[in-house]
Tab-separated table of C-alpha atoms in Angstrom:
chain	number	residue	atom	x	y	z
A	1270	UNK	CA	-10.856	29.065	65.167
A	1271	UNK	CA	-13.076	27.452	62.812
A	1272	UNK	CA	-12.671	30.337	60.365
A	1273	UNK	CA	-9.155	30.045	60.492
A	1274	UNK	CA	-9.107	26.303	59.715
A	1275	UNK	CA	-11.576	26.810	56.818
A	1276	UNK	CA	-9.361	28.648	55.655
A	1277	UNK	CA	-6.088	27.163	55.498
A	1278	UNK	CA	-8.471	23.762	54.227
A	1279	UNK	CA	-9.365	25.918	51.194
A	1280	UNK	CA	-5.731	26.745	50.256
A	1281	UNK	CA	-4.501	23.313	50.523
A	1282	UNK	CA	-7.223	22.683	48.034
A	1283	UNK	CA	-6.327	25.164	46.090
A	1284	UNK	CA	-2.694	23.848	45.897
A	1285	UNK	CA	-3.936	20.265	45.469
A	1286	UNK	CA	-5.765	21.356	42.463
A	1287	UNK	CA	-2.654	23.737	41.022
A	1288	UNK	CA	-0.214	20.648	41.268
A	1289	UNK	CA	-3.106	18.372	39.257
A	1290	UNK	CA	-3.150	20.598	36.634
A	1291	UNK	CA	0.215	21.009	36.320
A	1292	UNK	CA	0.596	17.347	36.037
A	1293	UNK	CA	-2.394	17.016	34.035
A	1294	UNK	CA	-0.713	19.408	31.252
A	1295	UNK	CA	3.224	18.592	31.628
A	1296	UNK	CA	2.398	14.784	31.704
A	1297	UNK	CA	-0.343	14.051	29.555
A	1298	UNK	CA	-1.591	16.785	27.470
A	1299	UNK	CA	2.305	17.131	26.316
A	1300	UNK	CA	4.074	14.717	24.024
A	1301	UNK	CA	6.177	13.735	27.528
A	1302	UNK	CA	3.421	10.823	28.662
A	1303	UNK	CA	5.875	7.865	28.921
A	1304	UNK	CA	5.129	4.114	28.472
A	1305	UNK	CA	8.114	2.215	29.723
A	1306	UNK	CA	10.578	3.447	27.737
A	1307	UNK	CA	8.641	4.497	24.407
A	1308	UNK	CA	6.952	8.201	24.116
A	1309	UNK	CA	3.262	8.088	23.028
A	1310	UNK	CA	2.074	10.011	19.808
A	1311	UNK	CA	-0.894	10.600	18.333
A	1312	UNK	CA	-1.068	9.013	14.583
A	1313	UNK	CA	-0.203	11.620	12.033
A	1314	UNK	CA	-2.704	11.815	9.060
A	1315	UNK	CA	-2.040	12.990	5.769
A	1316	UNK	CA	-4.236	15.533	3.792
A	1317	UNK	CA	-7.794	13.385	2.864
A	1318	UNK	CA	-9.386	12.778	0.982
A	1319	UNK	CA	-7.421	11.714	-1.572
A	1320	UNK	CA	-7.545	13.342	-4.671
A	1321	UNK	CA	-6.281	13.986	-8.004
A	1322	UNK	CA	-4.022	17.121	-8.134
A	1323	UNK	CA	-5.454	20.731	-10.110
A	1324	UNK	CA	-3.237	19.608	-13.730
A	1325	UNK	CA	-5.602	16.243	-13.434
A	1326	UNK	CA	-2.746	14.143	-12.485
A	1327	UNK	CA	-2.793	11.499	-9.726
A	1328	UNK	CA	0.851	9.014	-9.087
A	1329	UNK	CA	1.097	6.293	-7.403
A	1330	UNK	CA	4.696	4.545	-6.518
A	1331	UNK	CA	4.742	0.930	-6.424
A	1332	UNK	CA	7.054	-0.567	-4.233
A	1333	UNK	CA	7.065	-4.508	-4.093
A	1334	UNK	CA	9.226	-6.965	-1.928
A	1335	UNK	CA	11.357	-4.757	0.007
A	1336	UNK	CA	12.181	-7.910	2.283
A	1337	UNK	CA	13.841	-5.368	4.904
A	1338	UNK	CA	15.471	-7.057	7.751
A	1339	UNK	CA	16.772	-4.563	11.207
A	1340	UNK	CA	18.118	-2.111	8.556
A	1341	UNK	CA	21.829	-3.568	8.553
A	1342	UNK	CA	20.868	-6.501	7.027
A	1343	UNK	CA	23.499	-8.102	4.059
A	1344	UNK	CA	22.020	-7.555	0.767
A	1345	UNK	CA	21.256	-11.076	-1.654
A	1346	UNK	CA	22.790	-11.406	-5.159
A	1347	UNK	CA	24.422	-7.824	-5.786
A	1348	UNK	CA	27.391	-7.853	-7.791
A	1349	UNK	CA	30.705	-9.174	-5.636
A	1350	UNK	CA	32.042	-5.611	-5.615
A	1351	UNK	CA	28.874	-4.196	-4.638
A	1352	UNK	CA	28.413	-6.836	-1.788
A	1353	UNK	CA	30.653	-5.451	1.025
A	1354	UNK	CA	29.102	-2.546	1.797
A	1355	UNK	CA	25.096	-3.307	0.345
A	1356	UNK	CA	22.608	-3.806	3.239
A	1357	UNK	CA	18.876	-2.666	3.841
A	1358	UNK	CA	19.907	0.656	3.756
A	1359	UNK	CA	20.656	0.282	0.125
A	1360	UNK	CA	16.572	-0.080	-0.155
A	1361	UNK	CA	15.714	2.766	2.018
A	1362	UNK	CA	18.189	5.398	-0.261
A	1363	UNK	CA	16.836	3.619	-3.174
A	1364	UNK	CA	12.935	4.658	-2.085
A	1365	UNK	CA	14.299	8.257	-1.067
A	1366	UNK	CA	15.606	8.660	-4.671
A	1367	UNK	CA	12.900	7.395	-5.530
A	1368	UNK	CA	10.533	9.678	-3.875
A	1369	UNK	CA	12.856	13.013	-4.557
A	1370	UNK	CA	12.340	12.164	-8.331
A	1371	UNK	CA	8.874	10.853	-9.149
A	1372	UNK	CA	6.890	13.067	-6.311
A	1373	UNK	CA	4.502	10.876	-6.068
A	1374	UNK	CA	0.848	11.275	-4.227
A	1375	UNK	CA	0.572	7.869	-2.893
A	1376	UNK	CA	2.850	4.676	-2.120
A	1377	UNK	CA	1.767	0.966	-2.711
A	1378	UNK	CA	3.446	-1.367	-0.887
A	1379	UNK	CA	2.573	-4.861	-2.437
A	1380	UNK	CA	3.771	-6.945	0.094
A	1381	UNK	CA	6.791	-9.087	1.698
A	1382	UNK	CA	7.595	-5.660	2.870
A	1383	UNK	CA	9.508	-6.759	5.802
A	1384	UNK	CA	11.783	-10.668	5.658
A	1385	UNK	CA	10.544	-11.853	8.540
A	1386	UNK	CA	12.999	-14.635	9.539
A	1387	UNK	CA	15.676	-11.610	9.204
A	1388	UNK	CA	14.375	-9.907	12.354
A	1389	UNK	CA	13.109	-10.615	16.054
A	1390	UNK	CA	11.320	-7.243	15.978
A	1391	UNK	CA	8.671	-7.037	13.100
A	1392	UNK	CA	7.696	-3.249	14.546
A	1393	UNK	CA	11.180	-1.648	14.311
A	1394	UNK	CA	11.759	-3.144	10.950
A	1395	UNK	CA	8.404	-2.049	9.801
A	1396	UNK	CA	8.983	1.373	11.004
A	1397	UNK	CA	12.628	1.364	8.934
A	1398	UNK	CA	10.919	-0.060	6.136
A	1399	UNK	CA	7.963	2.278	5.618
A	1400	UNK	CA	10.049	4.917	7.301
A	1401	UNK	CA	11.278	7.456	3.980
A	1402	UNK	CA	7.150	7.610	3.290
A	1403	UNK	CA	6.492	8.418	6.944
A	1404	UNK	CA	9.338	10.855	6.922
A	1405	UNK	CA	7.987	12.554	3.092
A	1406	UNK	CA	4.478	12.759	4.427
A	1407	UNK	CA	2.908	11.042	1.824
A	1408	UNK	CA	-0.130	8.801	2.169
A	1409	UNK	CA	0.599	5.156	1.438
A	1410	UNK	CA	-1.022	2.203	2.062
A	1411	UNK	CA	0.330	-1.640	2.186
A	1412	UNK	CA	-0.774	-5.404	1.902
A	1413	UNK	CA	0.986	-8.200	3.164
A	1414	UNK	CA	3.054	-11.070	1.107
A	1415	UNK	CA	3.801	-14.473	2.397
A	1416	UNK	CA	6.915	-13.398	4.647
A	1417	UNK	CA	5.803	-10.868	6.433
A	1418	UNK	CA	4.632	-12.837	9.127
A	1419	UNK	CA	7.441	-14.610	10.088
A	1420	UNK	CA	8.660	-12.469	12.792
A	1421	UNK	CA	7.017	-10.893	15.994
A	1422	UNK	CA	3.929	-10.201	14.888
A	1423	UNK	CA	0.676	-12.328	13.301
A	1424	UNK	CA	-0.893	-10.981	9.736
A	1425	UNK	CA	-3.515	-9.252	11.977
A	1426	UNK	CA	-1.039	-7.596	14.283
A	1427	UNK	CA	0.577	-6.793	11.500
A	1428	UNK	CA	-1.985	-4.930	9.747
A	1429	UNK	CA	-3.473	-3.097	12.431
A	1430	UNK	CA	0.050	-1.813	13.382
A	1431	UNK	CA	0.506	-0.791	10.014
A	1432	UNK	CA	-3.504	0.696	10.222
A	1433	UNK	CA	-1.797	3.008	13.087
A	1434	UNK	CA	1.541	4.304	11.452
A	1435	UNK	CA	2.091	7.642	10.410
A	1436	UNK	CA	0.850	8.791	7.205
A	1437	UNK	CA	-0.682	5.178	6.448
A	1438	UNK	CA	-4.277	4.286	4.843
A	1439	UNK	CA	-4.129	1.104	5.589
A	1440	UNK	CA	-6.676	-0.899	7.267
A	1441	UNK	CA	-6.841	-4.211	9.239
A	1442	UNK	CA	-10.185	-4.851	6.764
A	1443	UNK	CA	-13.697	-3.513	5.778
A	1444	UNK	CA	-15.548	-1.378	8.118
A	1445	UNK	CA	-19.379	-3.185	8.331
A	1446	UNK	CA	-21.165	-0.117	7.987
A	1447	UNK	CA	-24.088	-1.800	10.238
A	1448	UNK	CA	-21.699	-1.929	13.411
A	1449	UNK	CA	-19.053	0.427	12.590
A	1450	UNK	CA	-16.387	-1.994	13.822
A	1451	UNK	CA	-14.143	-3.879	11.254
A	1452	UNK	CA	-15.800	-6.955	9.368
A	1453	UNK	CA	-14.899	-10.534	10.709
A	1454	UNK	CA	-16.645	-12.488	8.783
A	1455	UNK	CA	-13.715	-12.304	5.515
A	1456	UNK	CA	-10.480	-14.212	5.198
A	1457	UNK	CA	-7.241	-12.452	5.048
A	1458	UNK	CA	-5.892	-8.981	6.783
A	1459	UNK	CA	-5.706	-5.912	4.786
A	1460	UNK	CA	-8.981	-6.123	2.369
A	1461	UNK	CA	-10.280	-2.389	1.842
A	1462	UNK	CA	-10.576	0.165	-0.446
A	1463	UNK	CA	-9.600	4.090	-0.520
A	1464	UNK	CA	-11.318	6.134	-3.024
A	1465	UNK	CA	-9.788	9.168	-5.089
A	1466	UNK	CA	-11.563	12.231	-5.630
A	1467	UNK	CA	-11.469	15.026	-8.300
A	1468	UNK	CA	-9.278	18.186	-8.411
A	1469	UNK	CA	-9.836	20.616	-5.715
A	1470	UNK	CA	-12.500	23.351	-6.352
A	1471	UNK	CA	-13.539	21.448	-9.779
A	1472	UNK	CA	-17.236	19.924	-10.313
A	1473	UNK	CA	-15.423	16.477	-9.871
A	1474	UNK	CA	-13.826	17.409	-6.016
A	1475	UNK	CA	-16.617	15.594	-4.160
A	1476	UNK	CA	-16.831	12.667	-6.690
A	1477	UNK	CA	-14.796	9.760	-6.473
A	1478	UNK	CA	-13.699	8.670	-9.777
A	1479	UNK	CA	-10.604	6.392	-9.459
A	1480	UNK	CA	-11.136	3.187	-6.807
A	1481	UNK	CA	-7.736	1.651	-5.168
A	1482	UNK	CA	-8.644	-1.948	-4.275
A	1483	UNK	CA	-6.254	-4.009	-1.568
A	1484	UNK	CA	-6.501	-7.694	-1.218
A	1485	UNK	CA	-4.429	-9.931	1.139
A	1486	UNK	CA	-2.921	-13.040	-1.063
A	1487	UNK	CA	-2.521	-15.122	1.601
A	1488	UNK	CA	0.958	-16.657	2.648
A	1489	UNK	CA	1.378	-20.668	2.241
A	1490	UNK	CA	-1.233	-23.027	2.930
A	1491	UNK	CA	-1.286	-27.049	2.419
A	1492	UNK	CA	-4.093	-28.686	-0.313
A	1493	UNK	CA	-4.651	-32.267	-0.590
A	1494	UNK	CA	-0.991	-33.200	1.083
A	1495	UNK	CA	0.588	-30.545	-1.206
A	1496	UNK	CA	2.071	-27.147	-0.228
A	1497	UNK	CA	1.409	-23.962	-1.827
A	1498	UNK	CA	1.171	-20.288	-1.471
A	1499	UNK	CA	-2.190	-18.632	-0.365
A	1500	UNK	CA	-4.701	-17.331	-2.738
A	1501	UNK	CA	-7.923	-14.968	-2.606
A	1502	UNK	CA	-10.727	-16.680	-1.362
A	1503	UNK	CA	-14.315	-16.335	-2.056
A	1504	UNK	CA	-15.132	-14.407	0.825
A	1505	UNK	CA	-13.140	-11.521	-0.402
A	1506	UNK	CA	-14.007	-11.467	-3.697
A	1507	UNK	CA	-17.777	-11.446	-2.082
A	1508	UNK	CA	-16.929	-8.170	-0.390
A	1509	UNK	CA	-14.731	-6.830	-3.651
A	1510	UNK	CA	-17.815	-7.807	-6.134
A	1511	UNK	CA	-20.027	-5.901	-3.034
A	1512	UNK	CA	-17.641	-2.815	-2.588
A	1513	UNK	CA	-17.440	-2.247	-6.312
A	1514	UNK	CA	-21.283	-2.605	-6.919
A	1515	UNK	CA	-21.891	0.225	-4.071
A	1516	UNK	CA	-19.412	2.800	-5.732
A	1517	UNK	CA	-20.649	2.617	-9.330
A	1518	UNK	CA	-24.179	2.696	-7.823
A	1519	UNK	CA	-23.350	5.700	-6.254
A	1520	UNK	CA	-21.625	6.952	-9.467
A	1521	UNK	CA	-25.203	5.961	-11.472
A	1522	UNK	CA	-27.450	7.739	-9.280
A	1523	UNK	CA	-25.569	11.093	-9.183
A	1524	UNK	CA	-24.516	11.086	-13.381
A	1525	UNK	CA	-26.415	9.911	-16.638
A	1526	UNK	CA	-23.507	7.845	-17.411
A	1527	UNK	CA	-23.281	4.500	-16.913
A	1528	UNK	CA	-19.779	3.657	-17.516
A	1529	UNK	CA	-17.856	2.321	-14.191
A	1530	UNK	CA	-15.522	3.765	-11.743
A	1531	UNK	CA	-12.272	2.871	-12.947
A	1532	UNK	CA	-10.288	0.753	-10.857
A	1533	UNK	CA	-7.052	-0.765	-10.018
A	1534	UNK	CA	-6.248	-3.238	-7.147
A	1535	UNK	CA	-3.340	-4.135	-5.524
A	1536	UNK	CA	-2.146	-7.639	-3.760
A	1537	UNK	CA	1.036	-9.894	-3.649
A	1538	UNK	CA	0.526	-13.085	-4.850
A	1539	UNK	CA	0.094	-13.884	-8.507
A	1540	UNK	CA	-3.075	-15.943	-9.775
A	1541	UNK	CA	-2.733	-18.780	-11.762
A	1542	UNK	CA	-3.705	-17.546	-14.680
A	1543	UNK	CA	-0.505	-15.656	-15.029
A	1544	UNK	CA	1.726	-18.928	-15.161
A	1545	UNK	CA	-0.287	-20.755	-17.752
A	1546	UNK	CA	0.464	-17.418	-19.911
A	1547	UNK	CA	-2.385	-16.545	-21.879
A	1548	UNK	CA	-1.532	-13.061	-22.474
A	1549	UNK	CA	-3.005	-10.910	-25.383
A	1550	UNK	CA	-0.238	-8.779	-24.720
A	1551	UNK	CA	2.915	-8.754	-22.621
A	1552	UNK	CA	5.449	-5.773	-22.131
A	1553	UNK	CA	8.860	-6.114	-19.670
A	1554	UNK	CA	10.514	-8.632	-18.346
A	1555	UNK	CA	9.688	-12.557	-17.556
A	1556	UNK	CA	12.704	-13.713	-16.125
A	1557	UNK	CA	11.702	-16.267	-13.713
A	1558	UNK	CA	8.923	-19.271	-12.897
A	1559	UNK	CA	5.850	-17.913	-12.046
A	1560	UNK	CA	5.107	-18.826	-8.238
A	1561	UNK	CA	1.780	-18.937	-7.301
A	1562	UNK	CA	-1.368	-21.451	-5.575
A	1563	UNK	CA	-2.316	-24.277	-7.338
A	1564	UNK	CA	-5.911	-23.215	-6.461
A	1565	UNK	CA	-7.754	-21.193	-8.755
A	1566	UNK	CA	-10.319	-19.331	-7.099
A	1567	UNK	CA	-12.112	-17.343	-9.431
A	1568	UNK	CA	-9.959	-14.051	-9.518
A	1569	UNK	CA	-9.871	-13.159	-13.055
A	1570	UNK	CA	-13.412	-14.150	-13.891
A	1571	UNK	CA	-14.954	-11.802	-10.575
A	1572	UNK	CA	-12.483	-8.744	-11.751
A	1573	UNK	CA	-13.151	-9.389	-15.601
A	1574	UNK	CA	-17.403	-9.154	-14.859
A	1575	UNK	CA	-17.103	-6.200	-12.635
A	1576	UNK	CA	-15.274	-4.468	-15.374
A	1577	UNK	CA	-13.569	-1.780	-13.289
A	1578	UNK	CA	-10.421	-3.393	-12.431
A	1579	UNK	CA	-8.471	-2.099	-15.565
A	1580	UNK	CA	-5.371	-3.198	-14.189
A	1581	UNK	CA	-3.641	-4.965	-10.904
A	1582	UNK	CA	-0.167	-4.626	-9.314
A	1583	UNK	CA	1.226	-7.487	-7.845
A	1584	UNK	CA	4.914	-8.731	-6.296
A	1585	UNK	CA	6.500	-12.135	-5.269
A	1586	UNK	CA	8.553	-13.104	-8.589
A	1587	UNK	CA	11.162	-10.520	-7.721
A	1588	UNK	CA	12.685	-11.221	-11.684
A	1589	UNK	CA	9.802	-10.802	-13.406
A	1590	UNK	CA	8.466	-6.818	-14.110
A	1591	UNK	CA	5.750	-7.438	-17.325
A	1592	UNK	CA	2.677	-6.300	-17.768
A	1593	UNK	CA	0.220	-8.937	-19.193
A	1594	UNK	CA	-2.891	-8.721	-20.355
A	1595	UNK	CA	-5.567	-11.291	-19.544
A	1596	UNK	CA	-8.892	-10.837	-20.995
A	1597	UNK	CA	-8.664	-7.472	-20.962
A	1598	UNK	CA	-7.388	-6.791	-17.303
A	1599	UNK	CA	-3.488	-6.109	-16.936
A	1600	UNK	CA	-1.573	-7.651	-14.668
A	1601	UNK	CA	1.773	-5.761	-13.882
A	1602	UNK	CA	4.543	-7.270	-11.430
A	1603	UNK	CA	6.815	-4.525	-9.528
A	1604	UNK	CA	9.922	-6.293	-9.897
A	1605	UNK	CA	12.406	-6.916	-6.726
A	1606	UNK	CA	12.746	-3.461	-4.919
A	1607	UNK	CA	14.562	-4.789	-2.021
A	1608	UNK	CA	18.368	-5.734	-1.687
A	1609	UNK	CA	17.215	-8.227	1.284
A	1610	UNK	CA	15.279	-10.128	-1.165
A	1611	UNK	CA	16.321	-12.284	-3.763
A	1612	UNK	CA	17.603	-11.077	-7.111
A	1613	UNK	CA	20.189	-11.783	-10.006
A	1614	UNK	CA	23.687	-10.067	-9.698
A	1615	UNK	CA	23.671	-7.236	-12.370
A	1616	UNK	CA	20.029	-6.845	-12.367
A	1617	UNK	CA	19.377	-3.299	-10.791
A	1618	UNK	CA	16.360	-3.288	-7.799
A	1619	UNK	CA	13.284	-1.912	-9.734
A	1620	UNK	CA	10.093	0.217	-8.675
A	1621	UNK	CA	7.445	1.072	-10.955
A	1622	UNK	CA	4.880	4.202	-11.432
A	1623	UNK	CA	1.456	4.244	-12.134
A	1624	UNK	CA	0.306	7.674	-13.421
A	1625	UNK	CA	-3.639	8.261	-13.790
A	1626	UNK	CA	-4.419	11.793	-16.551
A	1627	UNK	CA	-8.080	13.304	-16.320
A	1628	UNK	CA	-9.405	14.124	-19.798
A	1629	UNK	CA	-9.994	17.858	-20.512
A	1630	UNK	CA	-13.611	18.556	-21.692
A	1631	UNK	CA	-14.020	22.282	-23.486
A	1632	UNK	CA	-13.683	23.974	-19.924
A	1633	UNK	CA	-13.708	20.925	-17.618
A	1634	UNK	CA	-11.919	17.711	-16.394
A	1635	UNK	CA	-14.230	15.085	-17.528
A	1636	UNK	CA	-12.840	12.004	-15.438
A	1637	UNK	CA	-9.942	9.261	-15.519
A	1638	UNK	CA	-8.783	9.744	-19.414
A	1639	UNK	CA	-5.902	7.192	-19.299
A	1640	UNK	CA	-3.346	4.797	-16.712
A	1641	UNK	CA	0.142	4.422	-17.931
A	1642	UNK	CA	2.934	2.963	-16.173
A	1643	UNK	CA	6.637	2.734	-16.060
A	1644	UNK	CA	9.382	1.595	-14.160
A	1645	UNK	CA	12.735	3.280	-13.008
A	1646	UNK	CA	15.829	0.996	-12.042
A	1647	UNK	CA	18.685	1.773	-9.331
A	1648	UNK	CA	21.298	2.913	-11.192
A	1649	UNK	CA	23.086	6.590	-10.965
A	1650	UNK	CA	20.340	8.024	-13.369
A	1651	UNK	CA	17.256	6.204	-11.806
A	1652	UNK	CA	16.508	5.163	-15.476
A	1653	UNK	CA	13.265	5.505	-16.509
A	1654	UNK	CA	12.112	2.474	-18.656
A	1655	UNK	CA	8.724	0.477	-20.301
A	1656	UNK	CA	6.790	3.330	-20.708
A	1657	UNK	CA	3.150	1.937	-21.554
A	1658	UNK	CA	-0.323	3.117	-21.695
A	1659	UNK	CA	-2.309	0.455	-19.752
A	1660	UNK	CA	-6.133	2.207	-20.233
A	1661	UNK	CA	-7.801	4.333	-21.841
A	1662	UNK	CA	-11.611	5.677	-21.640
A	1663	UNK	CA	-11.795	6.041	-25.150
A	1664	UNK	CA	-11.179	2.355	-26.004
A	1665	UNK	CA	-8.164	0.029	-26.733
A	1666	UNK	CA	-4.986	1.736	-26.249
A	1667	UNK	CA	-3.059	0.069	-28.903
């Protein structure tokens, strides 16, 4: 009797622990684990590191102020004929094209990516917005402009959903390498840095020699009574002069030469500096006011004495597309990419390219040779415009 019930106690064992399994596998270890109504993923990650490609070439599409709403939302100053049937989904074909044509091997977004008042869900619109780079693969990485917020979600929700997207390289902010967690002690959401390696199996595919710098402008804020948009503050600039002093010492320590990582960096709002206009050089278009903080807080003169930063992209004035040079650092709008966002009827949505070339030694790439840029509108042609060389390692490009 007591053999018999052993028995029968062992198989129901063995049945409980066939079902668990089966549950175990169909439920969780398979892509069918339910959360109320969503499915859970795991993040998809694109090929890292980063790195320039094997003809020393490395792109990078700039897309500022898409100002996407749920994705049907009415586009602002087209053309009257256009109007009718214009809405977000102008701006997602527009980035497709975009994509299909310039192949690039990384994405900026620069902000306002997403018009916040437009929607009452900031994560569908973010995942329409960002959605032909998720759907191409490609790494990208975004900041945030002053509209962003203005939805469902804070700046630091924001950013760490965006951290978690598919393909994205974005990050909430700095990792303190002391705690491994991210730093709190620095203002703003979405202050990191990604680093670019060389050419796979070349003596420069473990090296990192281009730095991509992201900054968070800010959104408004109110000074002495007044209101005005957001600006860098000293804290980040702290970690920027820190991040870029750790690279090149790197860089020092493993080569003879001394010469820095080149850099660019990437953020929304313009600094001052660009509306009181003391270019040495300007190239494109100024077609509007330039809007920006009435604070100053020491952005050109920390980029100009690290002497990295050879040139930053930035958004906001959706009419203006120049490059300008300011003591020797360009600074080079995106122009309006967005139909959501404000514009000028007859003046085609814009994106612009950043290409960095590797200099050929007698058998050898021998780092970043030169950054050019250009910019392609939305027409039937995707016409390719402004062609300019921003940098070169040899000296002045002009």
């Amino acid at each position: 009797m007591q053999s018999s019930q052993t028995w029968i106690q062992a198989l129901f064992y063995l049945a409980l622990i066939t079902v668990s399994l089966y549950f175990l596998q169909f439920y969780i270890l398979s892509d069918r684990l339910m959360v109320s109504h969503h499915k859970v993923t795991l993040k998809k990650h694109p090929n890292l590191p980063l790195r320039f490609n094997s003809d020393g070439t490395f792109k990078i599409l700039q897309v500022a102020d898409m100002h996407y709403g749920t994705g049907l939302t009415r586009c602002r100053d087209v053309l009257t004929s256009e109007f009718e049937w214009c809405s977000d989904l102008n701006t997602t074909l527009f980035l497709k094209r975009m994509i299909d044509a310039e192949k690039p091997d990384f994405i900026a977004f620069t902000g306002d990516n997403i018009f916040g008042s437009s929607t009452n869900d900031a994560a569908e619109s973010l995942f329409k917005a960002f959605g032909p780079a998720m759907a191409a693969r490609l790494p990208w990485a975004a900041v945030l402009g002053n509209h962003d917020q203005e939805s469902t979600m804070t700046r630091e929700e924001l950013m760490s959903f965006i951290s978690l997207m598919d393909y994205s390289l974005s990050q909430p902010n700095p990792l303190d390498p002391t705690k491994q967690q991210v730093t709190t002690n620095i203002d703003g959401f979405g202050n990191y840095d990604l680093r670019v390696r060389g050419p796979p199996g070349s003596h420069l595919a473990n090296q990192t020699i281009l730095n991509l710098f992201f900054l968070d402008s800010g959104d408004r804020a109110v000074v002495d009574g007044f209101k005005t948009y957001g600006w860098i503050k000293e804290s980040q600039l702290s970690w920027l002069r820190g991040a870029s002093k750790e690279h090149n010492q790197e860089k020092y320590e493993s080569e003879v030469s001394t010469s820095p990582i080149p850099s660019l960096a990437f953020f929304h709002i313009p600094i001052p500096e660009i509306r009181s206009g003391q270019f040495r050089e300007i190239f494109g278009q100024y077609s509007e006011h330039v809007a920006c903080s009435m604070v100053n807080s020491g952005v050109l003169k920390t980029l100009v004495s690290m002497g990295d930063v050879k040139a930053v992209f930035i958004g906001h004035d959706h009419l203006n597309d120049f490059c300008g040079n300011l003591d020797g650092v360009w600074f080079c709008y995106g122009g309006g990419f967005g139909y959501h966002g404000y514009g000028r009827a007859g003046w085609p949505r814009r994106g612009r390219v950043i290409l960095a070339e590797l200099k050929k030694g007698k058998s050898e790439w021998m780092g970043v040779g030169s950054i050019k840029t250009w910019k392609r509108i939305d027409d039937k042609k995707l016409t390719k415009f402004d062609e300019q060389i921003l940098w070169t390692s040899s000296g002045h490009p002009f």
